[in-house]
PDB file of C-alpha atoms in Angstrom:
ATOM      1  CA  UNK A   1       8.677  13.100  17.748  1.00  0.00           C
ATOM      2  CA  UNK A   2       8.689  16.297  19.816  1.00  0.00           C
ATOM      3  CA  UNK A   3       6.389  19.164  19.082  1.00  0.00           C
ATOM      4  CA  UNK A   4       6.591  22.581  20.804  1.00  0.00           C
ATOM      5  CA  UNK A   5       3.725  25.060  20.715  1.00  0.00           C
ATOM      6  CA  UNK A   6       4.230  28.754  21.354  1.00  0.00           C
ATOM      7  CA  UNK A   7       1.338  30.833  22.773  1.00  0.00           C
ATOM      8  CA  UNK A   8       1.470  34.361  21.260  1.00  0.00           C
ATOM      9  CA  UNK A   9      -1.281  35.964  23.398  1.00  0.00           C
ATOM     10  CA  UNK A  10      -0.703  35.042  27.008  1.00  0.00           C
ATOM     11  CA  UNK A  11      -3.853  34.995  28.957  1.00  0.00           C
ATOM     12  CA  UNK A  12      -6.149  34.689  25.989  1.00  0.00           C
ATOM     13  CA  UNK A  13      -8.617  31.786  26.568  1.00  0.00           C
ATOM     14  CA  UNK A  14      -9.282  31.482  22.829  1.00  0.00           C
ATOM     15  CA  UNK A  15      -5.703  30.957  21.924  1.00  0.00           C
ATOM     16  CA  UNK A  16      -5.144  28.622  24.957  1.00  0.00           C
ATOM     17  CA  UNK A  17      -8.030  26.498  23.659  1.00  0.00           C
ATOM     18  CA  UNK A  18      -6.593  26.540  20.139  1.00  0.00           C
ATOM     19  CA  UNK A  19      -3.218  25.431  21.390  1.00  0.00           C
ATOM     20  CA  UNK A  20      -4.811  22.631  23.484  1.00  0.00           C
ATOM     21  CA  UNK A  21      -6.858  21.481  20.489  1.00  0.00           C
ATOM     22  CA  UNK A  22      -3.829  21.478  18.173  1.00  0.00           C
ATOM     23  CA  UNK A  23      -1.847  19.606  20.801  1.00  0.00           C
ATOM     24  CA  UNK A  24      -4.623  16.976  21.048  1.00  0.00           C
ATOM     25  CA  UNK A  25      -4.696  16.618  17.246  1.00  0.00           C
ATOM     26  CA  UNK A  26      -0.918  16.085  17.095  1.00  0.00           C
ATOM     27  CA  UNK A  27      -1.178  13.443  19.798  1.00  0.00           C
ATOM     28  CA  UNK A  28      -4.014  11.681  18.040  1.00  0.00           C
ATOM     29  CA  UNK A  29      -2.132  11.672  14.746  1.00  0.00           C
ATOM     30  CA  UNK A  30       1.054  10.417  16.473  1.00  0.00           C
ATOM     31  CA  UNK A  31      -0.835   7.627  18.232  1.00  0.00           C
ATOM     32  CA  UNK A  32      -2.604   6.460  15.125  1.00  0.00           C
ATOM     33  CA  UNK A  33       0.463   6.738  12.822  1.00  0.00           C
ATOM     34  CA  UNK A  34       2.775   4.791  15.086  1.00  0.00           C
ATOM     35  CA  UNK A  35       1.587   1.200  15.448  1.00  0.00           C
ATOM     36  CA  UNK A  36       2.193  -0.731  18.629  1.00  0.00           C
ATOM     37  CA  UNK A  37       4.154  -3.532  16.987  1.00  0.00           C
ATOM     38  CA  UNK A  38       2.652  -6.156  19.224  1.00  0.00           C
ATOM     39  CA  UNK A  39       1.194  -8.129  16.321  1.00  0.00           C
ATOM     40  CA  UNK A  40       3.989 -10.032  14.701  1.00  0.00           C
ATOM     41  CA  UNK A  41       1.872 -11.105  11.800  1.00  0.00           C
ATOM     42  CA  UNK A  42       0.892  -7.526  10.840  1.00  0.00           C
ATOM     43  CA  UNK A  43       3.683  -7.105   8.371  1.00  0.00           C
ATOM     44  CA  UNK A  44       2.604 -10.141   6.337  1.00  0.00           C
ATOM     45  CA  UNK A  45      -0.954  -8.928   6.069  1.00  0.00           C
ATOM     46  CA  UNK A  46      -0.022  -5.411   4.917  1.00  0.00           C
ATOM     47  CA  UNK A  47       2.661  -6.275   2.404  1.00  0.00           C
ATOM     48  CA  UNK A  48       2.106  -4.959  -1.130  1.00  0.00           C
ATOM     49  CA  UNK A  49       0.692  -8.138  -2.523  1.00  0.00           C
ATOM     50  CA  UNK A  50      -1.756  -8.648   0.414  1.00  0.00           C
ATOM     51  CA  UNK A  51      -3.234  -5.140   0.433  1.00  0.00           C
ATOM     52  CA  UNK A  52      -7.016  -4.893   0.298  1.00  0.00           C
ATOM     53  CA  UNK A  53      -8.924  -2.460  -1.948  1.00  0.00           C
ATOM     54  CA  UNK A  54      -9.848  -0.451   1.177  1.00  0.00           C
ATOM     55  CA  UNK A  55      -6.153   0.140   1.952  1.00  0.00           C
ATOM     56  CA  UNK A  56      -5.378   0.770  -1.712  1.00  0.00           C
ATOM     57  CA  UNK A  57      -8.003   3.530  -1.677  1.00  0.00           C
ATOM     58  CA  UNK A  58      -5.900   5.253   1.023  1.00  0.00           C
ATOM     59  CA  UNK A  59      -2.704   4.766  -1.000  1.00  0.00           C
ATOM     60  CA  UNK A  60      -4.184   5.820  -4.389  1.00  0.00           C
ATOM     61  CA  UNK A  61      -3.962   8.212  -5.960  1.00  0.00           C
ATOM     62  CA  UNK A  62      -0.428   7.060  -6.074  1.00  0.00           C
ATOM     63  CA  UNK A  63       2.680   6.832  -8.126  1.00  0.00           C
ATOM     64  CA  UNK A  64       2.789   4.296 -10.937  1.00  0.00           C
ATOM     65  CA  UNK A  65       5.363   2.309  -8.932  1.00  0.00           C
ATOM     66  CA  UNK A  66       3.037   2.102  -5.898  1.00  0.00           C
ATOM     67  CA  UNK A  67       0.110   0.739  -7.958  1.00  0.00           C
ATOM     68  CA  UNK A  68       2.600  -1.673  -9.659  1.00  0.00           C
ATOM     69  CA  UNK A  69       3.679  -2.936  -6.190  1.00  0.00           C
ATOM     70  CA  UNK A  70       0.021  -3.412  -5.240  1.00  0.00           C
ATOM     71  CA  UNK A  71      -0.441  -5.587  -8.286  1.00  0.00           C
ATOM     72  CA  UNK A  72       2.879  -7.517  -7.877  1.00  0.00           C
ATOM     73  CA  UNK A  73       4.626  -5.923 -10.787  1.00  0.00           C
ATOM     74  CA  UNK A  74       7.969  -4.091 -11.266  1.00  0.00           C
ATOM     75  CA  UNK A  75       6.861  -1.238 -13.542  1.00  0.00           C
ATOM     76  CA  UNK A  76       8.908  -0.026 -16.503  1.00  0.00           C
ATOM     77  CA  UNK A  77       8.131   3.678 -16.955  1.00  0.00           C
ATOM     78  CA  UNK A  78       7.287   4.546 -20.548  1.00  0.00           C
ATOM     79  CA  UNK A  79       5.966   8.083 -20.293  1.00  0.00           C
ATOM     80  CA  UNK A  80       6.955  10.899 -17.978  1.00  0.00           C
ATOM     81  CA  UNK A  81       5.000  14.162 -18.584  1.00  0.00           C
ATOM     82  CA  UNK A  82       3.412  16.964 -16.620  1.00  0.00           C
ATOM     83  CA  UNK A  83      -0.062  15.626 -17.279  1.00  0.00           C
ATOM     84  CA  UNK A  84       0.514  11.905 -16.673  1.00  0.00           C
ATOM     85  CA  UNK A  85       2.971   9.139 -15.865  1.00  0.00           C
ATOM     86  CA  UNK A  86       2.662   5.780 -17.589  1.00  0.00           C
ATOM     87  CA  UNK A  87       4.245   2.480 -16.800  1.00  0.00           C
ATOM     88  CA  UNK A  88       4.073  -0.939 -18.399  1.00  0.00           C
ATOM     89  CA  UNK A  89       3.695  -4.215 -16.494  1.00  0.00           C
ATOM     90  CA  UNK A  90       4.571  -7.613 -17.895  1.00  0.00           C
ATOM     91  CA  UNK A  91       3.414 -10.383 -15.574  1.00  0.00           C
ATOM     92  CA  UNK A  92       2.363 -14.045 -15.753  1.00  0.00           C
ATOM     93  CA  UNK A  93      -1.250 -12.919 -15.250  1.00  0.00           C
ATOM     94  CA  UNK A  94      -0.901 -10.643 -18.387  1.00  0.00           C
ATOM     95  CA  UNK A  95       0.422  -7.286 -19.587  1.00  0.00           C
ATOM     96  CA  UNK A  96      -1.195  -3.991 -18.548  1.00  0.00           C
ATOM     97  CA  UNK A  97      -0.522  -0.290 -18.474  1.00  0.00           C
ATOM     98  CA  UNK A  98      -0.716   1.896 -15.376  1.00  0.00           C
ATOM     99  CA  UNK A  99      -1.381   5.646 -15.887  1.00  0.00           C
ATOM    100  CA  UNK A 100      -1.443   8.158 -13.043  1.00  0.00           C
ATOM    101  CA  UNK A 101      -2.370  11.805 -13.188  1.00  0.00           C
ATOM    102  CA  UNK A 102      -1.514  14.873 -11.039  1.00  0.00           C
ATOM    103  CA  UNK A 103      -5.119  15.958 -11.025  1.00  0.00           C
ATOM    104  CA  UNK A 104      -8.535  14.396 -11.685  1.00  0.00           C
ATOM    105  CA  UNK A 105      -9.103  16.755 -14.721  1.00  0.00           C
ATOM    106  CA  UNK A 106      -6.247  15.135 -16.558  1.00  0.00           C
ATOM    107  CA  UNK A 107      -7.664  11.639 -15.987  1.00  0.00           C
ATOM    108  CA  UNK A 108     -11.081  12.803 -17.352  1.00  0.00           C
ATOM    109  CA  UNK A 109      -9.468  14.240 -20.443  1.00  0.00           C
ATOM    110  CA  UNK A 110      -7.453  11.013 -20.912  1.00  0.00           C
ATOM    111  CA  UNK A 111     -10.653   8.902 -20.579  1.00  0.00           C
ATOM    112  CA  UNK A 112     -12.416  11.168 -23.109  1.00  0.00           C
ATOM    113  CA  UNK A 113      -9.586  10.574 -25.557  1.00  0.00           C
ATOM    114  CA  UNK A 114      -9.489   6.879 -24.893  1.00  0.00           C
ATOM    115  CA  UNK A 115     -13.247   6.626 -25.531  1.00  0.00           C
ATOM    116  CA  UNK A 116     -12.470   6.801 -29.258  1.00  0.00           C
ATOM    117  CA  UNK A 117     -10.878   3.322 -29.018  1.00  0.00           C
ATOM    118  CA  UNK A 118     -13.480   1.855 -26.715  1.00  0.00           C
ATOM    119  CA  UNK A 119     -12.613  -1.001 -24.361  1.00  0.00           C
ATOM    120  CA  UNK A 120     -12.651  -1.615 -20.634  1.00  0.00           C
ATOM    121  CA  UNK A 121     -10.478   0.230 -18.100  1.00  0.00           C
ATOM    122  CA  UNK A 122      -9.966  -0.063 -14.342  1.00  0.00           C
ATOM    123  CA  UNK A 123     -10.475   3.545 -13.100  1.00  0.00           C
ATOM    124  CA  UNK A 124      -9.657   4.978  -9.703  1.00  0.00           C
ATOM    125  CA  UNK A 125      -8.890   8.351  -8.209  1.00  0.00           C
ATOM    126  CA  UNK A 126      -6.282   9.855 -10.508  1.00  0.00           C
ATOM    127  CA  UNK A 127      -5.283   6.575 -12.050  1.00  0.00           C
ATOM    128  CA  UNK A 128      -6.262   4.159 -14.812  1.00  0.00           C
ATOM    129  CA  UNK A 129      -5.147   0.582 -15.517  1.00  0.00           C
ATOM    130  CA  UNK A 130      -5.493  -0.637 -19.145  1.00  0.00           C
ATOM    131  CA  UNK A 131      -5.508  -4.341 -19.928  1.00  0.00           C
ATOM    132  CA  UNK A 132      -7.627  -7.306 -20.840  1.00  0.00           C
ATOM    133  CA  UNK A 133     -11.050  -7.162 -19.122  1.00  0.00           C
ATOM    134  CA  UNK A 134     -10.519 -10.443 -17.238  1.00  0.00           C
ATOM    135  CA  UNK A 135      -7.149  -9.170 -15.872  1.00  0.00           C
ATOM    136  CA  UNK A 136      -8.776  -5.860 -14.768  1.00  0.00           C
ATOM    137  CA  UNK A 137     -11.386  -7.925 -12.802  1.00  0.00           C
ATOM    138  CA  UNK A 138      -8.581  -9.772 -11.053  1.00  0.00           C
ATOM    139  CA  UNK A 139      -6.709  -6.527 -10.225  1.00  0.00           C
ATOM    140  CA  UNK A 140      -9.809  -4.638  -8.985  1.00  0.00           C
ATOM    141  CA  UNK A 141      -9.867  -6.321  -5.480  1.00  0.00           C
ATOM    142  CA  UNK A 142      -6.264  -5.272  -4.965  1.00  0.00           C
ATOM    143  CA  UNK A 143      -6.621  -1.693  -6.212  1.00  0.00           C
ATOM    144  CA  UNK A 144     -10.217  -0.725  -5.784  1.00  0.00           C
ATOM    145  CA  UNK A 145     -11.717   1.491  -8.508  1.00  0.00           C
ATOM    146  CA  UNK A 146     -14.349   0.480 -11.052  1.00  0.00           C
ATOM    147  CA  UNK A 147     -14.176  -1.226 -14.365  1.00  0.00           C
ATOM    148  CA  UNK A 148     -15.590   1.208 -16.976  1.00  0.00           C
ATOM    149  CA  UNK A 149     -16.604   0.329 -20.501  1.00  0.00           C
ATOM    150  CA  UNK A 150     -15.782   3.117 -23.001  1.00  0.00           C
ATOM    151  CA  UNK A 151     -17.556   3.179 -26.293  1.00  0.00           C
ATOM    152  CA  UNK A 152     -15.621   3.346 -29.495  1.00  0.00           C
ATOM    153  CA  UNK A 153     -16.304   5.596 -32.448  1.00  0.00           C
ATOM    154  CA  UNK A 154     -17.902   4.132 -35.548  1.00  0.00           C
ATOM    155  CA  UNK A 155     -20.679   1.749 -36.393  1.00  0.00           C
ATOM    156  CA  UNK A 156     -21.368  -1.325 -34.239  1.00  0.00           C
ATOM    157  CA  UNK A 157     -19.905  -4.488 -35.735  1.00  0.00           C
ATOM    158  CA  UNK A 158     -22.481  -6.409 -37.779  1.00  0.00           C
ATOM    159  CA  UNK A 159     -22.786 -10.139 -38.156  1.00  0.00           C
ATOM    160  CA  UNK A 160     -19.899 -11.730 -39.984  1.00  0.00           C
ATOM    161  CA  UNK A 161     -20.680 -13.067 -43.491  1.00  0.00           C
ATOM    162  CA  UNK A 162     -18.581 -16.270 -43.416  1.00  0.00           C
TER     163      UNK A 162
END
């Protein structure tokens, strides 16, 4: 990658310092973005099924497909809208729904609406995974996020009279 900086005010020490700082930033970003390749096992540790929650936090907010890859699923997109994208995963571990949002406000609105139904959801930055609670706990180390319990509307179930 080759970057050229043009100094507009020759002789200005402020602009010279700015150009030098920008050049240093580009070098730093280039050095950190391009790995050395000396570790032959690195690819195996960073593949989609071996990604830690810390790395997933860098990836997420992500596309539905990226979160699906992190969980080992080939997602089937079911909803494509301006406010959200939704994909379904059918795996041996169980079935779950991945929903991503273009902004955090849409996720919060979605969670408010889902609260009517109650249940547990795995929630991250601009994404939500819906599924059985035990499955969400197994996905959490791969994706990060937190498992949130939403309250349903209506009276609490009473003891059964069998």
